Short mmCIF file of C-alpha atoms in Angstrom, two decimals:
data_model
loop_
_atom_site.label_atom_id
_atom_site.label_comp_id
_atom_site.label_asym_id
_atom_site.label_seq_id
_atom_site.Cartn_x
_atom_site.Cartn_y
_atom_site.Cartn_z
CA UNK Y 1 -13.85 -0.31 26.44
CA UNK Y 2 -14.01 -3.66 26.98
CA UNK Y 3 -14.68 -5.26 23.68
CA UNK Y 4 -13.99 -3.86 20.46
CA UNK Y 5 -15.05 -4.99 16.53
CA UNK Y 6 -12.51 -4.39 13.92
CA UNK Y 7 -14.17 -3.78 10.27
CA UNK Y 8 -11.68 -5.12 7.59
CA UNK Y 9 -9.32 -8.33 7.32
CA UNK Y 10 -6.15 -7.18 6.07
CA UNK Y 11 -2.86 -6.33 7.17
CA UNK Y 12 -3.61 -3.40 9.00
CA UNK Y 13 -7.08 -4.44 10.81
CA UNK Y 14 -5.63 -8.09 11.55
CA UNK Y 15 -2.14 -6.19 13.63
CA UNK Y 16 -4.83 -3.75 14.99
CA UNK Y 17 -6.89 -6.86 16.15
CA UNK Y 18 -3.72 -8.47 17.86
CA UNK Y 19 -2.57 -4.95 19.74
CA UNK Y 20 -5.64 -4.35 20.72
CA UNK Y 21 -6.24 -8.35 22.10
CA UNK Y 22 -2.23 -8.23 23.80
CA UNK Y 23 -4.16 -5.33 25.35
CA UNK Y 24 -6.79 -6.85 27.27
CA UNK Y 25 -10.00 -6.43 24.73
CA UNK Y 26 -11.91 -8.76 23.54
CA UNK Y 27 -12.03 -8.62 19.67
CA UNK Y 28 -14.62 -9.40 16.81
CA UNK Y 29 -12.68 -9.48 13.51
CA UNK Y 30 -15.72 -9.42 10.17
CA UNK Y 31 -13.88 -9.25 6.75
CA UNK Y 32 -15.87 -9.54 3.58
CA UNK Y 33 -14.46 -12.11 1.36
CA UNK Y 34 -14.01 -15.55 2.28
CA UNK Y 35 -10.13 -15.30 3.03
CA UNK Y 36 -7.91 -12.98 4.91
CA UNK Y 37 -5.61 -10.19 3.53
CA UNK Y 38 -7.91 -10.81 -0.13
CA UNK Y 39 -7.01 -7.30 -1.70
CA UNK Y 40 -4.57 -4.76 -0.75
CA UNK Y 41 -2.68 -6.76 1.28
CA UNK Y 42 -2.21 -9.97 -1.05
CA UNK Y 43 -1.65 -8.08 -4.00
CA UNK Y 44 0.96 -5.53 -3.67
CA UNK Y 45 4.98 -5.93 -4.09
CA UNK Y 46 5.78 -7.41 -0.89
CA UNK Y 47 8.47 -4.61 -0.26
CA UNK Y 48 9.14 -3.88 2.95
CA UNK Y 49 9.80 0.33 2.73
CA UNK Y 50 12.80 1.81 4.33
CA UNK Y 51 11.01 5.62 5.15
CA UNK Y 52 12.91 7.03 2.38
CA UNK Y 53 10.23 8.82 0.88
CA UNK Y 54 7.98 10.65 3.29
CA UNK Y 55 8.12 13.96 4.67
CA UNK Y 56 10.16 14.12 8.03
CA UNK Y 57 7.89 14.22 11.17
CA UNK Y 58 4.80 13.06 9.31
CA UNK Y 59 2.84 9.64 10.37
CA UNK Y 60 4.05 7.65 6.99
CA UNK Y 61 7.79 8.72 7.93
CA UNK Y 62 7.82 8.24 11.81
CA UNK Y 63 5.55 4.88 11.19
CA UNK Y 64 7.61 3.33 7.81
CA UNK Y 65 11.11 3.75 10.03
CA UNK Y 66 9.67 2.07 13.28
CA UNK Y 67 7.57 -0.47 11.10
CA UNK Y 68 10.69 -1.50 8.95
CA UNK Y 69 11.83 -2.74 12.12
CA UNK Y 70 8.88 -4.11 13.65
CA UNK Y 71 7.49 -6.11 10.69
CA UNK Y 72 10.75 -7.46 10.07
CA UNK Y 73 11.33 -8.61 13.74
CA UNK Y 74 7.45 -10.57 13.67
CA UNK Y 75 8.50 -12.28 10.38
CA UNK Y 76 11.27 -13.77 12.38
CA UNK Y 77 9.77 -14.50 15.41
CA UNK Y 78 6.99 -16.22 13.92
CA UNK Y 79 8.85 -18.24 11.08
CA UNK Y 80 7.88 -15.44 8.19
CA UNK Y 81 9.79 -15.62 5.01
CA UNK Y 82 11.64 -12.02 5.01
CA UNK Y 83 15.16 -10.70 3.54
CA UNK Y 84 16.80 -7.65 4.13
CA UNK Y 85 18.50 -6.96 0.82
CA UNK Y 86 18.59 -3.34 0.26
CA UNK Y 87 18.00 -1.41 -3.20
CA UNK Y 88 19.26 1.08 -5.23
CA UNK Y 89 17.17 4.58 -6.42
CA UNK Y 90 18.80 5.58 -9.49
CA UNK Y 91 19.04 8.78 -11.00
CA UNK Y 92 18.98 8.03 -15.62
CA UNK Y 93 19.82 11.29 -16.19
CA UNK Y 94 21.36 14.58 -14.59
CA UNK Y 95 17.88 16.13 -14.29
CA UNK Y 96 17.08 13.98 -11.83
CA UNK Y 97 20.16 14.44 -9.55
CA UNK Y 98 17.92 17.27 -7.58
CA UNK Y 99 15.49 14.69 -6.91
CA UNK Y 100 17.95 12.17 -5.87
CA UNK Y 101 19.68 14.91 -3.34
CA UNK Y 102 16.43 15.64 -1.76
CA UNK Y 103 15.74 11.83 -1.35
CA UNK Y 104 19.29 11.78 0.24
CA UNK Y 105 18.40 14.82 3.05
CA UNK Y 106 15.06 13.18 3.43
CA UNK Y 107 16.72 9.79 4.23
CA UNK Y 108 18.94 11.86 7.05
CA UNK Y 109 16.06 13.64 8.38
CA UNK Y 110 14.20 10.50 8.85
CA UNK Y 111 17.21 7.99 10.07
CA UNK Y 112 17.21 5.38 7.23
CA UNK Y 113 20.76 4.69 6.10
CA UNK Y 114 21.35 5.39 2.80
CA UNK Y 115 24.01 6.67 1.01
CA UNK Y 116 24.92 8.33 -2.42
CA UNK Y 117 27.20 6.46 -4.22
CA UNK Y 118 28.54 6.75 -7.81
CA UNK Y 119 27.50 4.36 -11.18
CA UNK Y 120 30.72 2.35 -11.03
CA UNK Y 121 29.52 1.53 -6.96
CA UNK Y 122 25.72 1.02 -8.17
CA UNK Y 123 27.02 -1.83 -10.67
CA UNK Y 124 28.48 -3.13 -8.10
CA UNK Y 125 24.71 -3.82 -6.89
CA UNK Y 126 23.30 -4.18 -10.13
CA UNK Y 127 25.34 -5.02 -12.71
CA UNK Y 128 22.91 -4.27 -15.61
CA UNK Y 129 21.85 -0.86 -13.89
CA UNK Y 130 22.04 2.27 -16.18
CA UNK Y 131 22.36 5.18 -14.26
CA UNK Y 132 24.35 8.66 -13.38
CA UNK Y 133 24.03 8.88 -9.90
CA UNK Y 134 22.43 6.59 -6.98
CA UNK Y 135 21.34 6.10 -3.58
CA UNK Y 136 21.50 2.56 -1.81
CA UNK Y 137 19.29 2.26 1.10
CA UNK Y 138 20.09 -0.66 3.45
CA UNK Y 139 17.46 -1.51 4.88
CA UNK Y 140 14.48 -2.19 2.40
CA UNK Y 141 13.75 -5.46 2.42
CA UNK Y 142 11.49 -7.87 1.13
CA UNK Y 143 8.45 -9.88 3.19
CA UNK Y 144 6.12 -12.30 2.62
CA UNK Y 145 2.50 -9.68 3.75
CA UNK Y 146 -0.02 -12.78 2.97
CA UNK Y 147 2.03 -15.01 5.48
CA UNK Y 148 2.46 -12.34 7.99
CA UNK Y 149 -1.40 -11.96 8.22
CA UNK Y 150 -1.57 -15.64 8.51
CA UNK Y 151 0.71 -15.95 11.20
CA UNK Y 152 -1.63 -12.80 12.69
CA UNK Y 153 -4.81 -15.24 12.23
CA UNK Y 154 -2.99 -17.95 14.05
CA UNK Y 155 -2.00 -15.94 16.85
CA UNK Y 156 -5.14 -14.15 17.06
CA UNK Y 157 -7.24 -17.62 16.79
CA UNK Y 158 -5.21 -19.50 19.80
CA UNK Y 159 -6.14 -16.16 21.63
CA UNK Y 160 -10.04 -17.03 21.10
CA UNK Y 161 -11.13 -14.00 18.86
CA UNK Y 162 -13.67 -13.98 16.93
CA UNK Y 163 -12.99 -14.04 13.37
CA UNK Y 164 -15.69 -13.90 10.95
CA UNK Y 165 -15.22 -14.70 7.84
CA UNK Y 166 -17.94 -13.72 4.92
CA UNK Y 167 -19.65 -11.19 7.25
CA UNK Y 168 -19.76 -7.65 5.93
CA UNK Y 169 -20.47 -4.45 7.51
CA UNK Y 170 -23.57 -3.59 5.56
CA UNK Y 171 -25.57 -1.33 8.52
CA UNK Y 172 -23.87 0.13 11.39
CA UNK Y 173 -24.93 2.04 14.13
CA UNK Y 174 -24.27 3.74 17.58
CA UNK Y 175 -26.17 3.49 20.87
CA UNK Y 176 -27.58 5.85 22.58
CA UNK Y 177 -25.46 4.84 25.74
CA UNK Y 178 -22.40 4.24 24.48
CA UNK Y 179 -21.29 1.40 21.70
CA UNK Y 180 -22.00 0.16 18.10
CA UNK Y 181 -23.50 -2.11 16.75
CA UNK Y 182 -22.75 -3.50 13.31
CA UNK Y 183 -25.33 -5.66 11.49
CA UNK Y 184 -23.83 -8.32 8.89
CA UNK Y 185 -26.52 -9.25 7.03
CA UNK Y 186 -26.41 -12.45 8.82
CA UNK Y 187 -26.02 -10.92 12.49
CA UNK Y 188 -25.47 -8.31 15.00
CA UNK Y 189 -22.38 -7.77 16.09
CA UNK Y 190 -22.41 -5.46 19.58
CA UNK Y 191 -19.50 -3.48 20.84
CA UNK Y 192 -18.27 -0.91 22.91
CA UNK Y 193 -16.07 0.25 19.85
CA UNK Y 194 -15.46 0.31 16.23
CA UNK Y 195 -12.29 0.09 13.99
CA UNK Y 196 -12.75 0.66 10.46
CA UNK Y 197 -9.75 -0.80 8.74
CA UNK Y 198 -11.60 -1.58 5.52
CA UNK Y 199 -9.55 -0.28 2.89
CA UNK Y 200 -11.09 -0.23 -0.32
CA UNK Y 201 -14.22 0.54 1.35
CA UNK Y 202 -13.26 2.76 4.22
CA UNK Y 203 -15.26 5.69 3.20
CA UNK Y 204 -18.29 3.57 2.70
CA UNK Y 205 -17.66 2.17 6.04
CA UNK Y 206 -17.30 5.50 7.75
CA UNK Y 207 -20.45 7.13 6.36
CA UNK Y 208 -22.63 3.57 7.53
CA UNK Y 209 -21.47 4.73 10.62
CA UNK Y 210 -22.87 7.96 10.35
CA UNK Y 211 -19.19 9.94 10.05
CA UNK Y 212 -18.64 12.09 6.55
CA UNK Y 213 -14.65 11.80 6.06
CA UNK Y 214 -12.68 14.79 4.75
CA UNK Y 215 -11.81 12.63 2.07
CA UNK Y 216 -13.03 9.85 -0.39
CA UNK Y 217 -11.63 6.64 -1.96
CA UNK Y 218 -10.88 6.69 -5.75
CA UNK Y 219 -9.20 3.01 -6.84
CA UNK Y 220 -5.99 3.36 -8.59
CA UNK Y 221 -4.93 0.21 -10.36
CA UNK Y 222 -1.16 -1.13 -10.93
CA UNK Y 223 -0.44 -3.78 -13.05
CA UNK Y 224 2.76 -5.74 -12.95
CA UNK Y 225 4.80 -7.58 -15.54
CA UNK Y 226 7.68 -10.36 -14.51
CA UNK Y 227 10.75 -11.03 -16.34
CA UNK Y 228 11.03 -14.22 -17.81
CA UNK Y 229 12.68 -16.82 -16.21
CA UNK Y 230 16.10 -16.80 -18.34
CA UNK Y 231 16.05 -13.11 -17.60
CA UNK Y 232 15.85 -12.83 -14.01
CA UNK Y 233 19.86 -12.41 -13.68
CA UNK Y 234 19.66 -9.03 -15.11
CA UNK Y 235 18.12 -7.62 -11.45
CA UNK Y 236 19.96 -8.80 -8.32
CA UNK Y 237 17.84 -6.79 -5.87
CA UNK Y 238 15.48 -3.86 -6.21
CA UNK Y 239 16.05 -1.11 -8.77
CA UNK Y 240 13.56 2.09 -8.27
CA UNK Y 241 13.68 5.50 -9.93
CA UNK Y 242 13.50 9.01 -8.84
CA UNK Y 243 9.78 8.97 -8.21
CA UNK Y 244 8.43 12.19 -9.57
CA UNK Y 245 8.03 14.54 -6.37
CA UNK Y 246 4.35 15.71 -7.70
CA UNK Y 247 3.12 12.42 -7.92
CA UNK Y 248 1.79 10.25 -5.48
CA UNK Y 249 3.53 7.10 -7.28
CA UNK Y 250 7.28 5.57 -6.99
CA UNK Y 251 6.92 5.23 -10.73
CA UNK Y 252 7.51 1.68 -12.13
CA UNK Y 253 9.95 -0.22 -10.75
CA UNK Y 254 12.32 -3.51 -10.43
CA UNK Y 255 11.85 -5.93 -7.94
CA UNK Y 256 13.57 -9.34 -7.03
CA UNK Y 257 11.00 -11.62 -4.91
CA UNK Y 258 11.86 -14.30 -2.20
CA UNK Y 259 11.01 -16.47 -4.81
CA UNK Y 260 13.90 -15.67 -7.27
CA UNK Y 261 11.31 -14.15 -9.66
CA UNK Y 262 11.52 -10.37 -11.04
CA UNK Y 263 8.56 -8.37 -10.80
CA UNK Y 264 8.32 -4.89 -12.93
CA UNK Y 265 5.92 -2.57 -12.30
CA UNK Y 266 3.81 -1.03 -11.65
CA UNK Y 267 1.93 1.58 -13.06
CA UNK Y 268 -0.97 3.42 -12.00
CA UNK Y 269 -4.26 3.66 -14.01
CA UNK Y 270 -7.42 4.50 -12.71
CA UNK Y 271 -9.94 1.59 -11.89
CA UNK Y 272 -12.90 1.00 -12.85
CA UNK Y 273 -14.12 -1.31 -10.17
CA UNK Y 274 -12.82 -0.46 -6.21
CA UNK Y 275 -11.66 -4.17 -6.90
CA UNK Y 276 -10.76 -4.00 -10.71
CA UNK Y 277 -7.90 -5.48 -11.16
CA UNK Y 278 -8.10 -5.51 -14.86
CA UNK Y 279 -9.78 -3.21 -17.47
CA UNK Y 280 -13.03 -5.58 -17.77
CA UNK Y 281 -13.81 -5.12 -13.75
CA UNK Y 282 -16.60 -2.58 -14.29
CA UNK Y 283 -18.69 -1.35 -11.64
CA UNK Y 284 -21.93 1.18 -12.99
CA UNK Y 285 -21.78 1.77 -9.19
CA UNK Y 286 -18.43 2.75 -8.80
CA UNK Y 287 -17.71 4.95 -11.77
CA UNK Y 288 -20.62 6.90 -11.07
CA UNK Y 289 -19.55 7.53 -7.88
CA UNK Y 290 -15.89 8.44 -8.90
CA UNK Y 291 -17.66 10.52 -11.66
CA UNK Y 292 -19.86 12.98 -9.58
CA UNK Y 293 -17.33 13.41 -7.12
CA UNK Y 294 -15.38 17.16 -7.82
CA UNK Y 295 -11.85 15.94 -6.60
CA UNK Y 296 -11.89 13.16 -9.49
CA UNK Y 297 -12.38 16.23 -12.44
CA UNK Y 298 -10.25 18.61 -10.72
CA UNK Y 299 -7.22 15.49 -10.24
CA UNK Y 300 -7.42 14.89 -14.03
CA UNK Y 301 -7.73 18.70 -15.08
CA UNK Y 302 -4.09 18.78 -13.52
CA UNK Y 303 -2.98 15.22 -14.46
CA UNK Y 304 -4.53 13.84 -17.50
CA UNK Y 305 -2.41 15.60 -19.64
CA UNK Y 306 0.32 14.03 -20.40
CA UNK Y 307 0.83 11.78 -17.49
CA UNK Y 308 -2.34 10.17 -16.80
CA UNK Y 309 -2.38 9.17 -20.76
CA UNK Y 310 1.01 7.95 -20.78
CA UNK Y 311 0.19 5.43 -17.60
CA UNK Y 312 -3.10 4.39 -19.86
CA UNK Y 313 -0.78 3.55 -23.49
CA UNK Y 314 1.56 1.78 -21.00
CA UNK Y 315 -1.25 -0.26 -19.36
CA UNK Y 316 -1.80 -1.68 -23.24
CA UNK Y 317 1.27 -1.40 -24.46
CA UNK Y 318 3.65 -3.98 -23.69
CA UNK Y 319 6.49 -2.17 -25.76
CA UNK Y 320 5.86 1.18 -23.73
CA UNK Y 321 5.81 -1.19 -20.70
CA UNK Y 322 9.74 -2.53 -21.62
CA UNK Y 323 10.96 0.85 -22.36
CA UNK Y 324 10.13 2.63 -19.28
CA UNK Y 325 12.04 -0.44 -17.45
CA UNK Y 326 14.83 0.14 -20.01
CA UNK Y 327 15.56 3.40 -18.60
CA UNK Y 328 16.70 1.63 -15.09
CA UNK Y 329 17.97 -1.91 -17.01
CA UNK Y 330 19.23 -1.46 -20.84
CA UNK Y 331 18.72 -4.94 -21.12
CA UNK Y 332 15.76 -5.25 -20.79
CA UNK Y 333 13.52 -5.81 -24.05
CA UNK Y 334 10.09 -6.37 -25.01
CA UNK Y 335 10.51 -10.09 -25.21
CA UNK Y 336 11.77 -10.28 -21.29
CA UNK Y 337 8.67 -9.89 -19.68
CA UNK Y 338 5.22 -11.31 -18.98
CA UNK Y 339 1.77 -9.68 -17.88
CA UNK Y 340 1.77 -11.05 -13.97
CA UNK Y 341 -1.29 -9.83 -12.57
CA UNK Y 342 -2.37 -5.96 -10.88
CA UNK Y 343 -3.41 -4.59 -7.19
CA UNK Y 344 -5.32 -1.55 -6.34
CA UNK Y 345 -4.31 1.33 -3.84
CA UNK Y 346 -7.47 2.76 -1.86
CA UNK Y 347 -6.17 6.34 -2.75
CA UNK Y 348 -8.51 8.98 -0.35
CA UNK Y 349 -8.86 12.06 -2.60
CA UNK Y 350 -10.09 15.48 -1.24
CA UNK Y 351 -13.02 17.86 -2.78
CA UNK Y 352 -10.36 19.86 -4.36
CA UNK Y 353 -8.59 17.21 -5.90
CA UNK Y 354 -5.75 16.69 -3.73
CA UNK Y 355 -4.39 13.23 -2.52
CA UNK Y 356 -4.40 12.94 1.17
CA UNK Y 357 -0.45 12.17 0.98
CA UNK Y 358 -0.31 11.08 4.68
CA UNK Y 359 -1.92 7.98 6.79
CA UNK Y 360 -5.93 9.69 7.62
CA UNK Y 361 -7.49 8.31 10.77
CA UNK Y 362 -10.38 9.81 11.91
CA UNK Y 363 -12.27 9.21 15.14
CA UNK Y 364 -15.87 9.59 16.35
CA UNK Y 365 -17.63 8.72 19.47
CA UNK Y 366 -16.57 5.32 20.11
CA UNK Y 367 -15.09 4.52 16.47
CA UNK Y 368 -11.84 4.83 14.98
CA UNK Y 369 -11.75 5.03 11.23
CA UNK Y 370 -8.63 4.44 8.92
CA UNK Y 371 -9.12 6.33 5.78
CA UNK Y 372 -6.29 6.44 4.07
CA UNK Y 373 -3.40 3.62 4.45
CA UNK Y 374 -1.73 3.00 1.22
CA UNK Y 375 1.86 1.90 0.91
CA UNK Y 376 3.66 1.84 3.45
CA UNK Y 377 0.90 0.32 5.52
CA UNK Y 378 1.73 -2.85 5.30
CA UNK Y 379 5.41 -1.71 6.58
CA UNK Y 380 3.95 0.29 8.88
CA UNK Y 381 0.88 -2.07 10.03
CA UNK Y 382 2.30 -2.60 13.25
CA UNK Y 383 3.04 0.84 14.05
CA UNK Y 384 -0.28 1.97 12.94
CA UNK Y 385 -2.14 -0.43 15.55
CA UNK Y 386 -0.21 0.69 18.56
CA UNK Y 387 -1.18 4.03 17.41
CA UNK Y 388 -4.54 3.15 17.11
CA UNK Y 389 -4.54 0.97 20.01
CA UNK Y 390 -3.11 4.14 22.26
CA UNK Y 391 -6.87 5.87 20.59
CA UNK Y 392 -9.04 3.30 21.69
CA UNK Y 393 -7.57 3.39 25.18
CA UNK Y 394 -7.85 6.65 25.74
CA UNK Y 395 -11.59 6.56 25.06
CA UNK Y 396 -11.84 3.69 28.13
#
């Protein structure tokens, strides 16, 4: 290939734009909105994930661990604001010491230092912290994404790529010899390849390009809450719980920003918009697509009950909000924290209700399509481009 067009403007398609120039191609860039990095990207927590989590030897694991590294060493280079500080999962009660053991092995398997360490040693972190066992991982840190994808646009604009702003991919298709071409409503864009990286929309994307993906997109939305100001000294760093292994969610959390401010959250409610960041984003489109798709009713047959309704009374209830963050921080009350905005995960569901729990790229003649690249894609954006980058080459 000799020129490739990269559908999607955040994170992930502007590092895939940049391997893929430092490779030799010339690149077309067309995002959608009328700024870069508008959804995923510029609303999520800004961690930068250790691979704690993942299942050894799969693509989020072998990605998160390389990317910690990578992203971290591009915010330097290129003058990004990034800290690593560290934080502690903690266990609230000896239930979840299992959890927390298999969290430890997991961290082994998948070379991220962490160690278990005692409550008297996790105050030492945190000196609010409530907890009866903990692990500190070393080397979670926390990133500016937005101003990474700037300094992405910079480098990929003094390289002479062209990126479009307001130009979305609303008809694609492939040539009979070889190529796509990708109409914007405004233009044609010709290529010898095509990189979905369009999130939100990556299904959508993939079937205008004539693919049907194992799996489709159903918006999850997470809503955050800050402490207040004369409250921030009760976190020092970031405080997570034992995520619940059948869930697909860390479950909400503590986190200290480069700013000095305290984010909490978040939770995870089901959108009603593929951008609806709050409960009055309503899309007749969108629901009717989640509705008549069989994953959605097979997902809440298993879920809905009681933990899908608890993550609904806590998205209105500000006192249900407090006390799940109590369980981490005593501390903290009702009266410590303020709403402070939301971000939705592209979650790729299968027919039978399952959540694709790994990175999903599929490929076609000529086309590469992300289709699932929630958290930790933005740690892992780098990693994921070589990857994809090492695809597109070997169709050449």
């Amino acid at each position: 290939m000799r020129n490739v067009v990269v559908v999607g403007g955040g994170i992930v398609g502007l590092a895939v734009a940049w391997e893929l120039t430092r490779r030799g191609l010339d690149v077309t860039v067309l995002e959608k909105e009328s700024r870069w990095a508008a959804h995923q990207t510029g609303h999520n927590s800004n961690v930068v994930h250790a691979g704690l989590y993942y299942k050894p030897g799969s693509f989020k694991a072998r990605m998160s661990v390389a990317g910690n590294r990578s992203i971290v060493d591009f915010a330097r280079q290129y003058g990004v604001p990034v800290e690593v500080c560290g934080k502690l999962v903690v266990a609230t009660r000896d239930s979840e010491i299992p959890a927390l053991n298999t969290l430890a092995e997991r961290a082994e398997a998948n070379g991220v230092p962490a160690k278990k360490i005692s409550p008297a040693e996790a105050r030492e972190y945190e000196p609010e912290v409530s907890c009866v066992a903990a692990l500190r991982v070393e080397s979670t840190g926390i990133i500016d994404f937005p101003g990474v994808c700037q300094a992405l646009v910079r480098l990929l604009d003094e390289a002479g790529v062209d990126l479009r702003l307001d130009s979305p991919a609303v008809a694609i298709r492939a040539r009979g010899n070889g190529g796509v071409e990708v109409a914007t409503g405004s233009d044609v864009v010709v290529a010898d390849g095509l990189v979905n990286c369009a999130g939100l929309h990556s299904d959508r994307v993939a079937r205008l390009a004539g693919l049907t993906p194992s799996a489709r997109i159903v918006p999850f939305r997470g809503e955050y809450y800050e402490l207040k100001p004369d409250r921030r000294h009760l976190v020092k760093g970031l405080i997570y719980p034992v995520p619940d292994p059948t869930l697909p969610f860390l479950g909400v959390h503590l986190t200290r920003m480069l700013d000095g401010s305290v984010h909490a959250g978040p939770n995870a409610v089901l959108a009603l918009r593929r951008e609806g960041y709050r409960w009055t984003d309503f899309s007749a489109k969108d629901v009717a697509e989640v509705a008549a798709f069989p994953g959605i009713w097979r997902l809440a047959r298993k879920y809905a009950f009681p933990t899908g309704l608890d993550e609904v009374r806590r998205s209105f209830s500000k006192k249900r909000f407090a006390a799940s963050l109590a369980r981490l921080v005593p501390a903290v009350t009702e009266a410590d924290i303020v709403r402070h905005g939301s971000g939705v995960r592209a979650q790729a569901m299968r027919r039978d209700g399952s959540l694709v729990d790994d990175f999903l790229i599929e490929t076609a003649r000529d086309q590469v399509h992300v289709l699932n690249a929630p958290s930790p894609a933005a740690t892992s954006a780098l990693e994921i481009a070589r990857h994809i980058a090492d695809q597109v080459s070997s169709d050449s």
